[in-house]
CSV table of C-alpha atoms in Angstrom, one decimal:
chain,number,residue,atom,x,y,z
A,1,UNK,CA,168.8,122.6,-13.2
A,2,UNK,CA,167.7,125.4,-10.9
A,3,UNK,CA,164.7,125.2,-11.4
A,4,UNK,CA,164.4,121.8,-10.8
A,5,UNK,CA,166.6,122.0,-7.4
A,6,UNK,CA,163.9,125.1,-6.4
A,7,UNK,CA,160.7,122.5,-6.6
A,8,UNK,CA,162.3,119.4,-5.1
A,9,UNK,CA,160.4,118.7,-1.8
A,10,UNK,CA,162.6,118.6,1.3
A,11,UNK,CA,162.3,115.9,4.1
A,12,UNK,CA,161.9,116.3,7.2
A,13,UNK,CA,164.8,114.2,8.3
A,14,UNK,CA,168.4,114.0,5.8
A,15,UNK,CA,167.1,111.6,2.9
A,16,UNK,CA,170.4,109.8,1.3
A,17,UNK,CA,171.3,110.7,-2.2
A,18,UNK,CA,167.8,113.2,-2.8
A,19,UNK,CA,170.0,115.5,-5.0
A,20,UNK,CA,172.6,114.5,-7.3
A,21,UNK,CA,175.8,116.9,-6.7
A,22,UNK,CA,177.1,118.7,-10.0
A,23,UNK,CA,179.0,121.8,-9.7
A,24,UNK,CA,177.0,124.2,-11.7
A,25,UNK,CA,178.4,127.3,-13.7
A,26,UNK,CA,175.6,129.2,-13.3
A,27,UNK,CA,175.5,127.9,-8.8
A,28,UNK,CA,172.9,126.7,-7.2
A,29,UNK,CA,169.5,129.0,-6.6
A,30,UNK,CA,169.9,132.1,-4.4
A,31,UNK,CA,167.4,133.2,-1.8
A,32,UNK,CA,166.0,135.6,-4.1
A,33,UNK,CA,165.3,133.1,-6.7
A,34,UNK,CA,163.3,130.5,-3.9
A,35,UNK,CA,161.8,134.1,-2.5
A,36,UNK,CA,160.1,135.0,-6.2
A,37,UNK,CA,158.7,131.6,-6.3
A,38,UNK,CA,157.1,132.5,-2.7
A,39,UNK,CA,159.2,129.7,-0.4
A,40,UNK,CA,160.0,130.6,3.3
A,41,UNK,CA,164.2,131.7,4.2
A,42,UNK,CA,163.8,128.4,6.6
A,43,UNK,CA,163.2,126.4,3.1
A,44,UNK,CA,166.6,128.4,1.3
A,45,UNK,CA,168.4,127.1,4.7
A,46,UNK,CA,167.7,123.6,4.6
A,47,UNK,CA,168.2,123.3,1.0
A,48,UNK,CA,171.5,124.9,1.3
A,49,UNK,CA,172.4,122.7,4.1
A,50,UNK,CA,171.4,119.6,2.0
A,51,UNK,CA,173.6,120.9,-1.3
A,52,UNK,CA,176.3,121.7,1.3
A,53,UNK,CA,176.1,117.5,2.8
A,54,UNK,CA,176.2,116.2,-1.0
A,55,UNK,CA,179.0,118.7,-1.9
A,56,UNK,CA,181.1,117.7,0.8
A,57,UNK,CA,180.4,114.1,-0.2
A,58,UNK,CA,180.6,114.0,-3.9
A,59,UNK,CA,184.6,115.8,-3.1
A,60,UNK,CA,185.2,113.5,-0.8
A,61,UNK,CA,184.4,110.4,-2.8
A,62,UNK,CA,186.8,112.3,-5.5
A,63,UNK,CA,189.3,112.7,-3.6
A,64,UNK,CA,189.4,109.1,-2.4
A,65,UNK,CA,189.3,107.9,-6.2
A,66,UNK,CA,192.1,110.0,-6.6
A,67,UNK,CA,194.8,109.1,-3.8
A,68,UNK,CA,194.5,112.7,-2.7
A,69,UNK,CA,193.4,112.5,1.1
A,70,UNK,CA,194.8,111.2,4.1
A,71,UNK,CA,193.2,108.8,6.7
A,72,UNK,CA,193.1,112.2,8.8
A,73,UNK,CA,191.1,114.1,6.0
A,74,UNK,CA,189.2,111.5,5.4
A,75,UNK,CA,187.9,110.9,9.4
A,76,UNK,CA,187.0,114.7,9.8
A,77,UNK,CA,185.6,114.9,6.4
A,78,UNK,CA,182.9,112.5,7.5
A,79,UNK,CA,182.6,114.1,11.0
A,80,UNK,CA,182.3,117.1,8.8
A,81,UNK,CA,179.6,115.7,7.0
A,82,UNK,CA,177.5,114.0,10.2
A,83,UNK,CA,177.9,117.4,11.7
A,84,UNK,CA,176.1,119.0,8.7
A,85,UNK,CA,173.5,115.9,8.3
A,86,UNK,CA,172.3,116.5,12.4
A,87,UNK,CA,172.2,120.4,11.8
A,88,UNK,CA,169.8,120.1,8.3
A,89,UNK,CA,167.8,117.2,10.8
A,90,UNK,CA,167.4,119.7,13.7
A,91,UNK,CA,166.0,122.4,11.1
């Protein structure tokens, strides 16, 4: 799965849905991995700032299913989650 998260090929603007979230046992790829395979610290950011926006929403949706959020949680969840889209847009 790391591998395949390492060669996926990041918009320029936030793309709905590009990655699938799955928490991972073994995480996602650290810098060092993306700098062996020669990619640039700017490419490790935005790709951490795009697993970050799916994280946030694949908990959120959870939580929803689930009955464990309130109306409150849920509104800065998704402010949480714009902020985070308009930072990995800006990159």
């Amino acid at each position: 799965m790391k591998k395949e998260l390492m060669q996926l090929e990041l918009p320029k603007q936030y793309t709905e849905n590009l990655i699938k979230y799955q928490h991972m046992v073994d995480g996602i790829p650290e810098w060092i991995d993306f700098a062996k395979e020669g990619y640039s610290m700017q490419k490790y950011r935005k790709f951490t700032k795009l697993y970050e926006i799916e994280s946030i929403k694949y908990h959120l949706k959870e939580a929803i299913q689930d009955g464990e959020i309130s109306d409150d949680e849920m509104v800065e969840a998704n402010k949480l989650i714009q902020k985070a889209i308009q930072e990995y847009n800006e990159m």
